[in-house]
CSV table of C-alpha atoms in Angstrom, one decimal:
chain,number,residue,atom,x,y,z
A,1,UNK,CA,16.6,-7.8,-11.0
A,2,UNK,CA,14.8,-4.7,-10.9
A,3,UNK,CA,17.9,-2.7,-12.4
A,4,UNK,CA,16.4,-1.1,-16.1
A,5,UNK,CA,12.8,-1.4,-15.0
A,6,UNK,CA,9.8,0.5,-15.0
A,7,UNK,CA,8.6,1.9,-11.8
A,8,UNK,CA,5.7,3.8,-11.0
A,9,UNK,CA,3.9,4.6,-7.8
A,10,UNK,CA,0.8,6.5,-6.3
A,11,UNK,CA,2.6,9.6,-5.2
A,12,UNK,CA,5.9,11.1,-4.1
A,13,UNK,CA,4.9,11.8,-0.2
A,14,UNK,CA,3.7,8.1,0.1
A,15,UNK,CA,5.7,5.9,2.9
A,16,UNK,CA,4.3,2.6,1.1
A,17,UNK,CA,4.6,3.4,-2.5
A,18,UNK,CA,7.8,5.5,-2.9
A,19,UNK,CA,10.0,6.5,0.2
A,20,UNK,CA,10.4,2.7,1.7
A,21,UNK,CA,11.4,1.9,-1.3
A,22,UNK,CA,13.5,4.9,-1.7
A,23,UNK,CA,15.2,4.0,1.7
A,24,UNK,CA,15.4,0.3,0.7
A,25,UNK,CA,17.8,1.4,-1.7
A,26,UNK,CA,20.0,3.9,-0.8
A,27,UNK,CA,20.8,1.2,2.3
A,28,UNK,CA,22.2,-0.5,-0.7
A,29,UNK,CA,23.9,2.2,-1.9
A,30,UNK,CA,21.3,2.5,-4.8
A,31,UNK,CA,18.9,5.3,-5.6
A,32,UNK,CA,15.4,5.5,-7.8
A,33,UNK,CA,18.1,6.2,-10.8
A,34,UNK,CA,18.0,2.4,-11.5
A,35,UNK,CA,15.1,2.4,-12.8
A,36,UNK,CA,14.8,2.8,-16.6
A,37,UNK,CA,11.6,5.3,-15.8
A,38,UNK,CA,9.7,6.5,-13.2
A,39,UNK,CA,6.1,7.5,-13.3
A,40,UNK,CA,3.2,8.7,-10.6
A,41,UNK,CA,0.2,6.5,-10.9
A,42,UNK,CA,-2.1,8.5,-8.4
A,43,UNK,CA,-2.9,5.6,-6.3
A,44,UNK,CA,-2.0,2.0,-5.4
A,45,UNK,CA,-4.5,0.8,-7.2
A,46,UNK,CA,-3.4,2.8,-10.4
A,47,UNK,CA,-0.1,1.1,-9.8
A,48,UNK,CA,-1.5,-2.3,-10.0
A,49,UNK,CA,-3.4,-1.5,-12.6
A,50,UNK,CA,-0.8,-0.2,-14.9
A,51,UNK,CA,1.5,-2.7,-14.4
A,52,UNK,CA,-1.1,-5.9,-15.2
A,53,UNK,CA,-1.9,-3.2,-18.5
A,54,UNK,CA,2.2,-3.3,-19.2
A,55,UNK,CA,2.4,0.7,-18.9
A,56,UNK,CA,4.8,-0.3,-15.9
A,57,UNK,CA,7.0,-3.3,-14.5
A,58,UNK,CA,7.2,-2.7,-10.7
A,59,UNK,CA,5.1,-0.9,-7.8
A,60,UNK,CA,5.3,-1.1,-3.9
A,61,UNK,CA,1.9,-1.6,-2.8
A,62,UNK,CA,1.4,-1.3,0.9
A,63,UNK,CA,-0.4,-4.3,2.3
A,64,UNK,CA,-3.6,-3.0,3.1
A,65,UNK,CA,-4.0,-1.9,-0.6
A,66,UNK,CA,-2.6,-5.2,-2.0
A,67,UNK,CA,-5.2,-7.3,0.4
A,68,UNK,CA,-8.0,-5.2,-1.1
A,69,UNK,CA,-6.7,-5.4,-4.8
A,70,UNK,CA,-6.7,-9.1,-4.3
A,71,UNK,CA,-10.7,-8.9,-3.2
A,72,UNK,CA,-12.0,-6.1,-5.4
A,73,UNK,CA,-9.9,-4.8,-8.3
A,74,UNK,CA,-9.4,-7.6,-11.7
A,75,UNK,CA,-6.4,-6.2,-12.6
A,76,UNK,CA,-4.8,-7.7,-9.3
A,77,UNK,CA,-4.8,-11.3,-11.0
A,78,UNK,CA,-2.9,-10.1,-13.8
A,79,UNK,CA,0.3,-9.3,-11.2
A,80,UNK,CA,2.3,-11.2,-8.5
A,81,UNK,CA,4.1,-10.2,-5.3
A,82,UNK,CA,8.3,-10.2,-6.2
A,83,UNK,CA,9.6,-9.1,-2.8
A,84,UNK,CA,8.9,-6.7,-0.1
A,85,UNK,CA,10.2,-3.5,1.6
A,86,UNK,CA,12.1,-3.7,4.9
A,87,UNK,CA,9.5,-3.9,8.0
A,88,UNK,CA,8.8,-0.7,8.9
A,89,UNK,CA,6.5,0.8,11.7
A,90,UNK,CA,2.9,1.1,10.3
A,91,UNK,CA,0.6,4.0,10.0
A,92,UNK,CA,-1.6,5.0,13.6
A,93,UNK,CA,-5.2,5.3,13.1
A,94,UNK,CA,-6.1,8.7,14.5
A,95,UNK,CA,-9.1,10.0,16.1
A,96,UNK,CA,-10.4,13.7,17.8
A,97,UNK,CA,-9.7,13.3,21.4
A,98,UNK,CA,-13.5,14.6,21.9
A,99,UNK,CA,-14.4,11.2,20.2
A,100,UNK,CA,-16.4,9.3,23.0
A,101,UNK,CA,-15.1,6.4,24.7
A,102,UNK,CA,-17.7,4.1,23.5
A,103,UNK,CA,-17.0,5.0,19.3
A,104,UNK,CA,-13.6,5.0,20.5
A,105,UNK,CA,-13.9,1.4,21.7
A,106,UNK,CA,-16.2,0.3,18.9
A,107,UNK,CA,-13.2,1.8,16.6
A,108,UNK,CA,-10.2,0.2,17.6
A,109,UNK,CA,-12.4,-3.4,18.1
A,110,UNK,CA,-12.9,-2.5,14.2
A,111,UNK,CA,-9.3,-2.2,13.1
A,112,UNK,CA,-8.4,-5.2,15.2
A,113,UNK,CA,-11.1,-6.8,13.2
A,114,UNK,CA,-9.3,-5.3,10.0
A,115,UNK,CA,-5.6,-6.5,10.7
A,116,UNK,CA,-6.8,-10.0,12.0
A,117,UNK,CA,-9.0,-10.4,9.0
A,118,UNK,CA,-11.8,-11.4,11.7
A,119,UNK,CA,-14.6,-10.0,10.5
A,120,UNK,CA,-16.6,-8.9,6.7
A,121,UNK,CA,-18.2,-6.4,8.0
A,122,UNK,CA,-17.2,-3.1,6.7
A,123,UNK,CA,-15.7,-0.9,9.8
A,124,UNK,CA,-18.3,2.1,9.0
A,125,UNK,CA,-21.2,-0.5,10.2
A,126,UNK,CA,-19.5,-1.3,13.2
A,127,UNK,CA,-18.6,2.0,14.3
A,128,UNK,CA,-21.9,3.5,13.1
């Protein structure tokens, strides 16, 4: 299905747009050569954006990226979700450990508000 297509992603150290992907298919025994071409975007939202333009036929957008595409960017409407990578461990947000405990709190209450989808309020208001 995807054998003789165009892929592109955002960059070659990304987990979401390239090396899932890249491990994806070598549990297959594939590798990236099955794609006709392979181009660097510069972003997810590049990715998306070239393929709804043609310039490309396939991307792996992680979901973060894709949820905000799908609110913000046009260009999402002109694509569709195929498939999806294996599950893979996602991506810790980090923090100085001289942060204090009350930012610390008001951050992780916004990402839990991000993943859940509970809130509209940008997480830079909430933390402050």
């Amino acid at each position: 299905l995807i054998r003789g297509r165009r892929f592109i992603f955002n960059s070659p150290d990304s987990m979401s747009g390239l090396i899932a992907l890249t491990r994806d298919l070598e549990a297959m025994g594939e590798s990236l050569d099955i794609f006709a071409s392979r181009g660097e975007s510069g972003g997810h939202r590049s990715s998306i954006v070239a393929i709804a333009e043609g310039r490309a036929d396939i991307a792996a957008i992680d979901c973060q990226s894709w949820a905000l595409a799908q609110r913000f960017e046009p260009a999402a409407r002109g694509v569709k979700v195929v498939g999806w990578t294996a599950r893979r461990k996602g991506l810790p947000y980090i923090t100085a450990r001289t942060t204090p405990a009350s930012l610390i709190a008001a951050m992780r209450e916004g990402v839990a508000a991000v993943e859940g989808g509970a809130s509209e309020q940008p997480l830079v208001q909430r933390v402050g």
